[in-house]
JSON list of C-alpha atoms in Angstrom, two decimals:
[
{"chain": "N", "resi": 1, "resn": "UNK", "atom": "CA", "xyz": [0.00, 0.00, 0.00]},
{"chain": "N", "resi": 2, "resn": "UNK", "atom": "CA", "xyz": [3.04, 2.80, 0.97]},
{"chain": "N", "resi": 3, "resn": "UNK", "atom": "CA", "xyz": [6.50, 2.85, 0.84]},
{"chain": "N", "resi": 4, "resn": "UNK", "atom": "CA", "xyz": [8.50, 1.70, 4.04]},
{"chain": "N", "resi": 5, "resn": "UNK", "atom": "CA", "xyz": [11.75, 3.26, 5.16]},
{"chain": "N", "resi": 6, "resn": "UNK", "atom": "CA", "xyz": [13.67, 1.30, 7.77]},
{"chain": "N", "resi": 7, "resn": "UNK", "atom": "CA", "xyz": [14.25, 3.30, 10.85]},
{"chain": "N", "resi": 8, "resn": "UNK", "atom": "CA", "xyz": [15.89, 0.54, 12.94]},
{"chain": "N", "resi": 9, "resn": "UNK", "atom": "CA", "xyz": [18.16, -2.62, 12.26]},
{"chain": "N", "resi": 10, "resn": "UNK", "atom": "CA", "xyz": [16.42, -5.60, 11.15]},
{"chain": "N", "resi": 11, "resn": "UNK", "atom": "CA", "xyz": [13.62, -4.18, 9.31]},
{"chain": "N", "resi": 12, "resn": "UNK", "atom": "CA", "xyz": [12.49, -4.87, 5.46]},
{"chain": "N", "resi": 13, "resn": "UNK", "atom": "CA", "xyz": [12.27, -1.59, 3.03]},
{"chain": "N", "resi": 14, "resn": "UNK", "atom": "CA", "xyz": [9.75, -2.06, 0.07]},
{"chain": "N", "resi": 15, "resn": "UNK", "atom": "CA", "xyz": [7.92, 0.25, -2.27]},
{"chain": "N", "resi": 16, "resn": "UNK", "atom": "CA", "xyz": [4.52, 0.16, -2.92]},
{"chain": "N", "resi": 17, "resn": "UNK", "atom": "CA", "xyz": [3.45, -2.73, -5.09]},
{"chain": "N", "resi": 18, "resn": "UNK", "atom": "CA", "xyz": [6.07, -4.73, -4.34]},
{"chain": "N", "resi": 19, "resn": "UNK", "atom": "CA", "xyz": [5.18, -8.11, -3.22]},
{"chain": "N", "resi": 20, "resn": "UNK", "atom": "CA", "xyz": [6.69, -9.52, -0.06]},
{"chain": "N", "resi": 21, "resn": "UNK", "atom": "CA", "xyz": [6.93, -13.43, 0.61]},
{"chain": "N", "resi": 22, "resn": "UNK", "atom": "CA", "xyz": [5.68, -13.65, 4.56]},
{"chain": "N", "resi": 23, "resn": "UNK", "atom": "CA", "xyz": [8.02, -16.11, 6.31]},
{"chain": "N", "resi": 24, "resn": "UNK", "atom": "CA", "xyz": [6.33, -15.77, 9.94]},
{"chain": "N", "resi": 25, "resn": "UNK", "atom": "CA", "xyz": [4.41, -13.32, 12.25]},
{"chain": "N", "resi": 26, "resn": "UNK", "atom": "CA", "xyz": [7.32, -11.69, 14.76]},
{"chain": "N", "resi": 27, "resn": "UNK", "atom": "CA", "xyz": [5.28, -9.55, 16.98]},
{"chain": "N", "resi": 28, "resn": "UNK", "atom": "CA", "xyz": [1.46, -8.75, 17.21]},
{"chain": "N", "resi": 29, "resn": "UNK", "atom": "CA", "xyz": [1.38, -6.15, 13.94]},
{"chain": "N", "resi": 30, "resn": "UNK", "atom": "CA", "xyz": [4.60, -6.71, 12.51]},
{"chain": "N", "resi": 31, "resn": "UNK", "atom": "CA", "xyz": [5.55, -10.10, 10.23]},
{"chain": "N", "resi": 32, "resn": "UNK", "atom": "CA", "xyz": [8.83, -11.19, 8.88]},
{"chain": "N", "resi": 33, "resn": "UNK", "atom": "CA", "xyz": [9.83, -11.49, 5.18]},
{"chain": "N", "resi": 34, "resn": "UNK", "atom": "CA", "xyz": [11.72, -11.29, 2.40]},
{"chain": "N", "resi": 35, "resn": "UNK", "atom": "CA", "xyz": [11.71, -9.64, -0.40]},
{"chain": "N", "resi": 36, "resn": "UNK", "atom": "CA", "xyz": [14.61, -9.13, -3.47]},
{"chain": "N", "resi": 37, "resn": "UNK", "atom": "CA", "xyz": [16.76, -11.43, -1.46]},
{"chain": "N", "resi": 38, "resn": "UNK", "atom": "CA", "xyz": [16.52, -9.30, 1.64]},
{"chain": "N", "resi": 39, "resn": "UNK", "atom": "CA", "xyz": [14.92, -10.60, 5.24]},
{"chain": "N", "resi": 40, "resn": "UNK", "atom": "CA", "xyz": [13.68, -8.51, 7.82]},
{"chain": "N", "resi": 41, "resn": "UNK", "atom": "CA", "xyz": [10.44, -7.61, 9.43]},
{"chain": "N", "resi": 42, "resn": "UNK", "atom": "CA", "xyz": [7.88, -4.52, 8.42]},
{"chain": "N", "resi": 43, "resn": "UNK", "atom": "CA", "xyz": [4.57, -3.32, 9.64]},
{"chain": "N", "resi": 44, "resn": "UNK", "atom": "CA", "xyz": [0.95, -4.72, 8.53]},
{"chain": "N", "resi": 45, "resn": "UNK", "atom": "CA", "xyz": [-0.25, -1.72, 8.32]},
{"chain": "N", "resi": 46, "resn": "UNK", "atom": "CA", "xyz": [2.16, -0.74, 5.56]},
{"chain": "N", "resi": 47, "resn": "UNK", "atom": "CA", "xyz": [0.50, -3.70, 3.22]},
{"chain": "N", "resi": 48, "resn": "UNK", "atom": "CA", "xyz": [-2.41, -5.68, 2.66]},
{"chain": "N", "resi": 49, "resn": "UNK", "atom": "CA", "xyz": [-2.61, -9.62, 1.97]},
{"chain": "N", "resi": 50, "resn": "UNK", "atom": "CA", "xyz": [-2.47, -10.69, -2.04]},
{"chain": "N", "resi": 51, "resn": "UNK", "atom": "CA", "xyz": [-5.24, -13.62, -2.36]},
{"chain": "N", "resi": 52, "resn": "UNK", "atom": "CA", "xyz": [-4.93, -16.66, -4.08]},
{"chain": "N", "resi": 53, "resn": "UNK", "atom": "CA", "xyz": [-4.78, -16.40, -8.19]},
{"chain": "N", "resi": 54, "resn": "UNK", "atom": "CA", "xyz": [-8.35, -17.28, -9.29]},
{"chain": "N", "resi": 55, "resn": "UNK", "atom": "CA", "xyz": [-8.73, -19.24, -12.30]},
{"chain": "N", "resi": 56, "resn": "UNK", "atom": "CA", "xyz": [-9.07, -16.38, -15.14]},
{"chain": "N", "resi": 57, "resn": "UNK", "atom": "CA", "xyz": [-6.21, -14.62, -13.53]},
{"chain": "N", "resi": 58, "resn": "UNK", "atom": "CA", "xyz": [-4.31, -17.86, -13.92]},
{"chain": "N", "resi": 59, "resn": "UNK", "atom": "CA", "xyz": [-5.87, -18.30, -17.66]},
{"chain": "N", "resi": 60, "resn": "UNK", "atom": "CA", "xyz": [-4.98, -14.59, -18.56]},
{"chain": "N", "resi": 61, "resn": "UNK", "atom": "CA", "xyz": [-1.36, -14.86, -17.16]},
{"chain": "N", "resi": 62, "resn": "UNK", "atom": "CA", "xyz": [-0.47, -18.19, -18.82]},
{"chain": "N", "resi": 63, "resn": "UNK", "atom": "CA", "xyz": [-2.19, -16.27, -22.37]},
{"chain": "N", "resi": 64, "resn": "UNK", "atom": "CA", "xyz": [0.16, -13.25, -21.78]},
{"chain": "N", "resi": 65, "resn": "UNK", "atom": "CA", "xyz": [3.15, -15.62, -21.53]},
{"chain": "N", "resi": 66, "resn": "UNK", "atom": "CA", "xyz": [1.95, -17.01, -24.99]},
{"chain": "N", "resi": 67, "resn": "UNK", "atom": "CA", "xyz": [1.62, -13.95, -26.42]},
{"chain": "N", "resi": 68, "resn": "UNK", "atom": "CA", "xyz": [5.11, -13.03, -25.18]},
{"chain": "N", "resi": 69, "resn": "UNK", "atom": "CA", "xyz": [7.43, -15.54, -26.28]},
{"chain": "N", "resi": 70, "resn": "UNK", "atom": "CA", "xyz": [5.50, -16.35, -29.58]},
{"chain": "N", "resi": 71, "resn": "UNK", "atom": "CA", "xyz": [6.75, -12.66, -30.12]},
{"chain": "N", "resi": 72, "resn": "UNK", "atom": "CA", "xyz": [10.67, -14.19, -30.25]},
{"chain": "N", "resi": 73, "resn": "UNK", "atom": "CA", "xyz": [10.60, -14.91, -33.61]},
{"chain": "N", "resi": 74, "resn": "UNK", "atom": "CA", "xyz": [9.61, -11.30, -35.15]},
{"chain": "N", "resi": 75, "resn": "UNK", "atom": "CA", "xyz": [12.13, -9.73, -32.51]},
{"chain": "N", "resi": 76, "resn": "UNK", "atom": "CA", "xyz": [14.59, -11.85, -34.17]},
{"chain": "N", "resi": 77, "resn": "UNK", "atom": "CA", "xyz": [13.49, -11.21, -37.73]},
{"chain": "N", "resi": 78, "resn": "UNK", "atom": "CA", "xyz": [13.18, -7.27, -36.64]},
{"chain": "N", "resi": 79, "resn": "UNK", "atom": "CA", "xyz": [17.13, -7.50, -35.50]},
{"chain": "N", "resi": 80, "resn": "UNK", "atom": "CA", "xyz": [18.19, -8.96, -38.66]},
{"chain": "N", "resi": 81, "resn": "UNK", "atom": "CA", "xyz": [16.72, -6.92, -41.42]},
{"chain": "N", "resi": 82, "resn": "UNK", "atom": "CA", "xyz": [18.03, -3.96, -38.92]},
{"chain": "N", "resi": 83, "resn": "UNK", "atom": "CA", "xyz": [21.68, -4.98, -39.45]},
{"chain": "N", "resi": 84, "resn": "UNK", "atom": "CA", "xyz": [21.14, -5.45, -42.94]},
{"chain": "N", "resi": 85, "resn": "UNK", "atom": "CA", "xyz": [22.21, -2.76, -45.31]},
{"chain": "N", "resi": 86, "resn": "UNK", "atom": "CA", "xyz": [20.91, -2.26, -48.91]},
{"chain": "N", "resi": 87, "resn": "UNK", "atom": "CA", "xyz": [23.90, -1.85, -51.67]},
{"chain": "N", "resi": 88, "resn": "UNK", "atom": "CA", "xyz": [23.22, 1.65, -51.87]},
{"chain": "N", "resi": 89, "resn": "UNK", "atom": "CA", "xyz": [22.95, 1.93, -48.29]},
{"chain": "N", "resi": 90, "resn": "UNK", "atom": "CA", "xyz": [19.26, 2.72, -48.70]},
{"chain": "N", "resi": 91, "resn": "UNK", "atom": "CA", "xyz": [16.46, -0.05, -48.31]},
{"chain": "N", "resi": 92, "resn": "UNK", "atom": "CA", "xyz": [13.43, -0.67, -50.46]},
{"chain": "N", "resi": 93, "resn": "UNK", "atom": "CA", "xyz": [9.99, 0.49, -49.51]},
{"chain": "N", "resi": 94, "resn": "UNK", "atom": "CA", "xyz": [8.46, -3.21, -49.06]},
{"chain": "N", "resi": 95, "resn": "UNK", "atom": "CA", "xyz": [11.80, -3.31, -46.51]},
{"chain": "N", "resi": 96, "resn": "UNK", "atom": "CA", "xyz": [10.77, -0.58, -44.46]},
{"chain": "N", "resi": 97, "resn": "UNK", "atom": "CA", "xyz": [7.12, -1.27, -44.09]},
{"chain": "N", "resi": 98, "resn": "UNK", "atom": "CA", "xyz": [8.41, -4.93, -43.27]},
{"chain": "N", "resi": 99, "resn": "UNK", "atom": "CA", "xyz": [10.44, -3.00, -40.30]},
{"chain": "N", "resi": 100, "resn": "UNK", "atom": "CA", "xyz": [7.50, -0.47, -39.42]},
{"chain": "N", "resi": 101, "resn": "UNK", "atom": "CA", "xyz": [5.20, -3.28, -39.33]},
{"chain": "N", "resi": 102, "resn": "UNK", "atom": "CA", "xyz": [7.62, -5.80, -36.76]},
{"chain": "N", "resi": 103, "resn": "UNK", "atom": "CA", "xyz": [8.54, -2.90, -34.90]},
{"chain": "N", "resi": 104, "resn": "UNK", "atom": "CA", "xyz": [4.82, -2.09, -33.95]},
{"chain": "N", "resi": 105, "resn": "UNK", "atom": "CA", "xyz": [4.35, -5.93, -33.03]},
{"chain": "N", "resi": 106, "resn": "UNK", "atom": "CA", "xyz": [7.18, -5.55, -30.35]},
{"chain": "N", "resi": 107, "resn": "UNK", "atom": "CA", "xyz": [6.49, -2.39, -29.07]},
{"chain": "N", "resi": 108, "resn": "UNK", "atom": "CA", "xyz": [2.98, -3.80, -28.13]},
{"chain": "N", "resi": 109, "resn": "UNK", "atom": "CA", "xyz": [4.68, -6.68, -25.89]},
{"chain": "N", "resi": 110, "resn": "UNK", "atom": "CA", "xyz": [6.84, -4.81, -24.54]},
{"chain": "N", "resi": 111, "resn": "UNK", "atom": "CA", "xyz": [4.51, -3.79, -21.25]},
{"chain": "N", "resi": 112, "resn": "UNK", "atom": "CA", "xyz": [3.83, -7.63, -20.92]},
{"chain": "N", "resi": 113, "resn": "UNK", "atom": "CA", "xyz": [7.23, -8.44, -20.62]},
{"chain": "N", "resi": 114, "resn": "UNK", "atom": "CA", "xyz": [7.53, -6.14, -17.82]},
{"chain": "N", "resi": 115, "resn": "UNK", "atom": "CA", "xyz": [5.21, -7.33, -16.16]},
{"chain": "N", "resi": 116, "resn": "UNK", "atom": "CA", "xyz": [6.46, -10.92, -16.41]},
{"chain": "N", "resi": 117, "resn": "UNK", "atom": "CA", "xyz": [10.13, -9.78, -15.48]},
{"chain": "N", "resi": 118, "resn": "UNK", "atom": "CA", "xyz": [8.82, -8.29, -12.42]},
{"chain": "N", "resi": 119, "resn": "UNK", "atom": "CA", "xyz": [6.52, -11.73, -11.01]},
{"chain": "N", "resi": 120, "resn": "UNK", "atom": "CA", "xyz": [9.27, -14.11, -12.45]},
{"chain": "N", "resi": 121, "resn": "UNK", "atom": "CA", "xyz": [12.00, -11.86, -10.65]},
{"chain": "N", "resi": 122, "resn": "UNK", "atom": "CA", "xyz": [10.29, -12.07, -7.43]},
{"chain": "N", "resi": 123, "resn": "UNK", "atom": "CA", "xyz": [9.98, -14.99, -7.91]},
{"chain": "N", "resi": 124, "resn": "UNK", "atom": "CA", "xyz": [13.03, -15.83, -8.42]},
{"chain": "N", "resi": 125, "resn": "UNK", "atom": "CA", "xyz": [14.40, -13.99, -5.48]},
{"chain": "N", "resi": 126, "resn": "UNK", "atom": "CA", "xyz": [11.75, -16.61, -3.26]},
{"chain": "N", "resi": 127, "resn": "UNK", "atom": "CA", "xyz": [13.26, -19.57, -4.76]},
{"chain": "N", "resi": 128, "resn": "UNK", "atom": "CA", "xyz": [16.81, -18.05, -4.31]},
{"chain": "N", "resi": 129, "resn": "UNK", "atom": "CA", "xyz": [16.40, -17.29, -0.63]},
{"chain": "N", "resi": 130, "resn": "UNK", "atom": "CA", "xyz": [14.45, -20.80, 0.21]},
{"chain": "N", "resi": 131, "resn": "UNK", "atom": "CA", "xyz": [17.57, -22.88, -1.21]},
{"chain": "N", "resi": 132, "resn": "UNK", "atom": "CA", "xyz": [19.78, -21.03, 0.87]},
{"chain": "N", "resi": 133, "resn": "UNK", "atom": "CA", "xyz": [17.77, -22.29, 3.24]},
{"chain": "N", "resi": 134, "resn": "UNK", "atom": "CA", "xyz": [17.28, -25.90, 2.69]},
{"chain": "N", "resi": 135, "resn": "UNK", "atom": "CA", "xyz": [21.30, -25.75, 1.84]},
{"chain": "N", "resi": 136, "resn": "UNK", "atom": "CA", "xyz": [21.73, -24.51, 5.60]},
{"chain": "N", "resi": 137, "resn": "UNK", "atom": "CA", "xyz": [19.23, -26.98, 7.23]},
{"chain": "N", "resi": 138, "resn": "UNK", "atom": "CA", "xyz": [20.63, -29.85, 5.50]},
{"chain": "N", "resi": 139, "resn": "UNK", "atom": "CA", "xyz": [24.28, -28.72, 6.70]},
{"chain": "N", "resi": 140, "resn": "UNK", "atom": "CA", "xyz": [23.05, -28.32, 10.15]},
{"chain": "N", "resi": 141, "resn": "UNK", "atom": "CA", "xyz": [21.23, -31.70, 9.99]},
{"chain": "N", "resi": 142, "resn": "UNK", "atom": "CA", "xyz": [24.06, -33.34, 8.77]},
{"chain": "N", "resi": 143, "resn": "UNK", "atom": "CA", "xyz": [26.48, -31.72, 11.46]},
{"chain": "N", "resi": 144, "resn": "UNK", "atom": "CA", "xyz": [23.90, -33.17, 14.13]},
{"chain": "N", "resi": 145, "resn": "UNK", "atom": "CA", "xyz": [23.72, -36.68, 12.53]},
{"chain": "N", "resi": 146, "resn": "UNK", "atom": "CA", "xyz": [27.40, -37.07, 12.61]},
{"chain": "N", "resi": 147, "resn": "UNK", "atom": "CA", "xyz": [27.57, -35.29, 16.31]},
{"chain": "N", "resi": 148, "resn": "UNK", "atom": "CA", "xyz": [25.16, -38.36, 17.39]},
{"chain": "N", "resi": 149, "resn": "UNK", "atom": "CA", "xyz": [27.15, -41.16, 15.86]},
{"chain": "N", "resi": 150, "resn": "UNK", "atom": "CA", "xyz": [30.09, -39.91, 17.60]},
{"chain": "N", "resi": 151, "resn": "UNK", "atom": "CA", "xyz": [29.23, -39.94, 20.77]},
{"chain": "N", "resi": 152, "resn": "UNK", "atom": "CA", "xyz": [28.21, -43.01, 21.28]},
{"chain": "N", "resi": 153, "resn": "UNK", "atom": "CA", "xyz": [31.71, -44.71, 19.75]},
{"chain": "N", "resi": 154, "resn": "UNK", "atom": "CA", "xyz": [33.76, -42.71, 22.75]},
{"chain": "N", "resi": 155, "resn": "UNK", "atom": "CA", "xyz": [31.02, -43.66, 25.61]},
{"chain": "N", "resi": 156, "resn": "UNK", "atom": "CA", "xyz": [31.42, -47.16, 24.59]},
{"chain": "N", "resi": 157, "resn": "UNK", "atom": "CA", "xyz": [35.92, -46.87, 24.37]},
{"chain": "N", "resi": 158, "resn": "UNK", "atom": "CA", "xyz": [36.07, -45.98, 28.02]},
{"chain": "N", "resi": 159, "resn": "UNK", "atom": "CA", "xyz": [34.36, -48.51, 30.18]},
{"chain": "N", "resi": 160, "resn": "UNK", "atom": "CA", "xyz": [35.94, -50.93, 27.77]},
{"chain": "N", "resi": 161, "resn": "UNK", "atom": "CA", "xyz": [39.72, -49.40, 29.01]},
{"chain": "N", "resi": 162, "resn": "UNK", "atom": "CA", "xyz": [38.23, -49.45, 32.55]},
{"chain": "N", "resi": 163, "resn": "UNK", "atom": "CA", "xyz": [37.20, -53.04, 32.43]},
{"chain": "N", "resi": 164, "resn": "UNK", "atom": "CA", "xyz": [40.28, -54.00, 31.52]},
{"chain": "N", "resi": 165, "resn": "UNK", "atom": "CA", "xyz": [42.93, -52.29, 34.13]},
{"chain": "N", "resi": 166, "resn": "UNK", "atom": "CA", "xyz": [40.56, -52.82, 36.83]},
{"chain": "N", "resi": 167, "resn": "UNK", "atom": "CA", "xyz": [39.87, -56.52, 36.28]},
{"chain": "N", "resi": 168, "resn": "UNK", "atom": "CA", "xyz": [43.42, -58.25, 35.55]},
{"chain": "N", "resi": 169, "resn": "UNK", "atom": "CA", "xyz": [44.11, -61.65, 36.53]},
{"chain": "N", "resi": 170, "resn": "UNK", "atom": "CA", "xyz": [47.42, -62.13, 39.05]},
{"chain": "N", "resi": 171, "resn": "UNK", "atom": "CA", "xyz": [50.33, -64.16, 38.06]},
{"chain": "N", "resi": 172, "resn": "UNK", "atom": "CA", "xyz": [49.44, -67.65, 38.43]},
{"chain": "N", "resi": 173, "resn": "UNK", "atom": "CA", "xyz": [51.19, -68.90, 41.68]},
{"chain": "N", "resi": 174, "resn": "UNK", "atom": "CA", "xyz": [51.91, -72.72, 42.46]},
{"chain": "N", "resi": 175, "resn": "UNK", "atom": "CA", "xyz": [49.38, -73.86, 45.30]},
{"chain": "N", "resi": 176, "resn": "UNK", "atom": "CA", "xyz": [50.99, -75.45, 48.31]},
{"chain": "N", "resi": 177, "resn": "UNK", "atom": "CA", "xyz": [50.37, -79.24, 49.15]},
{"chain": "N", "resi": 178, "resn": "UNK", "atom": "CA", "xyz": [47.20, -79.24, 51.18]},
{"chain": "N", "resi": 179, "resn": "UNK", "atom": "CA", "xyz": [47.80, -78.49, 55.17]},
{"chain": "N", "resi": 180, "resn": "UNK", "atom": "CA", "xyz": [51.44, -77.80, 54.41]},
{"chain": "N", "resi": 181, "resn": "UNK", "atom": "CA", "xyz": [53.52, -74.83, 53.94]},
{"chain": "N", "resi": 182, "resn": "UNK", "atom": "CA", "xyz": [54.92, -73.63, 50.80]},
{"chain": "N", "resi": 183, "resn": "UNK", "atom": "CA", "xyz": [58.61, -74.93, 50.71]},
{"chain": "N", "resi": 184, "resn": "UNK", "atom": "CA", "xyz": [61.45, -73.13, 50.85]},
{"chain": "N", "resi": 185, "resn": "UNK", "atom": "CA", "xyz": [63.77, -71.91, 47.95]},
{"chain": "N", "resi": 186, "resn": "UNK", "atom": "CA", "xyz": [65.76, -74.55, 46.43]},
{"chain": "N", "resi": 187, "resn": "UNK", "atom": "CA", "xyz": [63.86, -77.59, 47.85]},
{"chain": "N", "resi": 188, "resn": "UNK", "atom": "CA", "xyz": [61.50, -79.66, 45.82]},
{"chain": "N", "resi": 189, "resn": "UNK", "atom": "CA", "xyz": [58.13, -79.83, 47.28]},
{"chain": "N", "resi": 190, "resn": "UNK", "atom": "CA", "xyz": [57.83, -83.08, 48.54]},
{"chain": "N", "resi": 191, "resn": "UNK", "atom": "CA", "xyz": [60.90, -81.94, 51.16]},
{"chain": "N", "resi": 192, "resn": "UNK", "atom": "CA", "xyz": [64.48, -81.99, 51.31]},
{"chain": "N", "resi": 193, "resn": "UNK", "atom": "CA", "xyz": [66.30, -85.28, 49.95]},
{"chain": "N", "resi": 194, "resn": "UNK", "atom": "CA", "xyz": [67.68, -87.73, 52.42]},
{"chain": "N", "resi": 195, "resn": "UNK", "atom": "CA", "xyz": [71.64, -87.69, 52.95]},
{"chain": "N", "resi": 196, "resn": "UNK", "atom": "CA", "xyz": [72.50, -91.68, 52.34]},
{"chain": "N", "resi": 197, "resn": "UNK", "atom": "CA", "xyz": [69.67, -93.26, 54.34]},
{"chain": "N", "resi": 198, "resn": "UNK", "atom": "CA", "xyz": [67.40, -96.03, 52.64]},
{"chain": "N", "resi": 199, "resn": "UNK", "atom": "CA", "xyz": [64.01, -95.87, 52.48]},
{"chain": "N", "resi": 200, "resn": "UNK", "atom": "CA", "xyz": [61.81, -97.25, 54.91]},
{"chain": "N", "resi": 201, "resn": "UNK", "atom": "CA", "xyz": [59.68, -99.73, 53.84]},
{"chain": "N", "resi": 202, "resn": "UNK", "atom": "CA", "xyz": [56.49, -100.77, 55.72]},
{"chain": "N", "resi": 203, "resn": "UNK", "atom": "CA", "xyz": [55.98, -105.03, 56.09]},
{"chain": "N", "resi": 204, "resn": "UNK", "atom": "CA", "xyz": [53.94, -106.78, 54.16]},
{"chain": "N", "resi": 205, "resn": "UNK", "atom": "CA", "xyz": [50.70, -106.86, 55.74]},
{"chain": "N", "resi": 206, "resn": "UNK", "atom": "CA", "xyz": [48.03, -108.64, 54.20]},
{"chain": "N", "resi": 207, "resn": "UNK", "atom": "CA", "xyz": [45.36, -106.41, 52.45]},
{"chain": "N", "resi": 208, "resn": "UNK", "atom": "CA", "xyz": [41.99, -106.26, 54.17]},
{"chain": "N", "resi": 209, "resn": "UNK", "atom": "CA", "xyz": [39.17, -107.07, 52.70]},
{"chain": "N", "resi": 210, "resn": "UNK", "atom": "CA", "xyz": [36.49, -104.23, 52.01]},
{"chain": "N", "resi": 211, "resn": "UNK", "atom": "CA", "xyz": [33.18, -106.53, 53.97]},
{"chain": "N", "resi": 212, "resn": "UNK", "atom": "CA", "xyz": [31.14, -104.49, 51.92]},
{"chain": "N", "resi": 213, "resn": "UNK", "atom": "CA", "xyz": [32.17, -105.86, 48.70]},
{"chain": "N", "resi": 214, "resn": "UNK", "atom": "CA", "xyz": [31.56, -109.46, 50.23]},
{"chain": "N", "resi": 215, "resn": "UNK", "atom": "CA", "xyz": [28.82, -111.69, 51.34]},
{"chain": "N", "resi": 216, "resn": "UNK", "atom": "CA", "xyz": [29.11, -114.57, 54.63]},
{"chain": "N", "resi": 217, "resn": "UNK", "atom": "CA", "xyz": [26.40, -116.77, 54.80]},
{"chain": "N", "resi": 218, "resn": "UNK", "atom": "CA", "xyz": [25.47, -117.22, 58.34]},
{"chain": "N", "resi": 219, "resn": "UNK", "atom": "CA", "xyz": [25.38, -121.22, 59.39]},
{"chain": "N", "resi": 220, "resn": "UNK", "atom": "CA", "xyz": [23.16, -124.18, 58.07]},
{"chain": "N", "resi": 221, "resn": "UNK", "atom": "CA", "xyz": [20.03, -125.02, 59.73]},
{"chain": "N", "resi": 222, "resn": "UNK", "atom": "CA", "xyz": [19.81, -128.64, 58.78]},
{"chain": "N", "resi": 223, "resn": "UNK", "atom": "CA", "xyz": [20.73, -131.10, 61.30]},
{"chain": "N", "resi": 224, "resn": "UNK", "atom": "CA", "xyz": [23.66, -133.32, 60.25]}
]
């Protein structure tokens, strides 16, 4: 609706007519946008909300682009005869009404193609400034995701180092004979050897018998 000058930091200039993508309400009567590559916020007041394209607008807009670009060809044909020169430097009269004529059909696009330049520049400018933003999210994701796999590697290193300098086995030690003492140095364990004596040796002595492992009848009943 009017032109906005800036008085503090942070705040979006426009002119009137310009169009101004809304990224999200700031304060109670002041939004956040962008506009021509530039973000900051500006006044409600200041502008009133576009709404949606109805179908003829949609019908004439997609006509004017039709009318626009099948223009392209007589722009080029206008061009050429232009840099063309006759051989006595002058051209003929069905040349210049052939000019006239292509010049008129341009001239009468010409306010068209403004108006295209201006809704496919901001839009352009949109597209620009929400790329730079999906090109920063996906950054920051991706510096998140590998911040998350990280941390779990070096939680898992330490207990692992713990476990292992807090839990490690003695040298293996020879066990003493049971209810003995270990033996001194230089003496095998089973004492220290015998200085020219024989062995004792026990006497024979006949082996019991284990009376579990063997049945005695007690005596006959029958008389002789």
């Amino acid at each position: 609706l009017y032109d906005f000058t800036p008085s503090e930091p942070g705040e979006l200039a426009f002119k009137k007519n310009d169009i101004i993508a809304v990224l999200e309400s700031v304060y109670k009567d002041w939004w956040k946008g962008s506009l021509r590559g530039q973000t900051g916020i500006f006044p409600l007041n200041y502008v009133e909300k576009l709404q949606d394209a109805t179908k003829e607008e949609l019908e004439r807009d997609a006509q004017m682009e039709s009318e626009v670009f099948g223009e392209v060809r007589s722009v080029e044909k206008l061009l050429a005869l232009l840099s063309v020169e006759g051989g006595s430097g002058r051209r003929g009269e069905r040349e210049e009404d052939e000019i006239a004529e292509l010049y008129q059909r341009t001239l009468s696009i010409r306010p068209k193609l403004v108006e295209l330049i201006g809704k496919y520049s901001q839009k352009k400018d949109d597209f620009t400034q929400l790329n730079e933003k999906f090109i920063k999210a996906r950054r920051d994701y991706e510096a998140l995701l590998e911040s998350s796999m990280s941390q779990p590697q070096q939680y898992q290193q330490y207990p692992m180092r713990h476990h292992q300098s807090s839990y490690q086995l003695p040298q293996q030690q020879q066990q003493p004979p049971y209810g003995g003492q270990i033996p001194p140095a230089g003496y095998p364990p089973q004492g220290p050897p015998s200085a020219g004596y024989q062995p004792y040796s026990a006497p024979n002595v006949p082996q019991q018998q284990d009376p579990q492992r063997y049945f005695s009848p007690g005596p006959s009943s029958e008389q002789p």
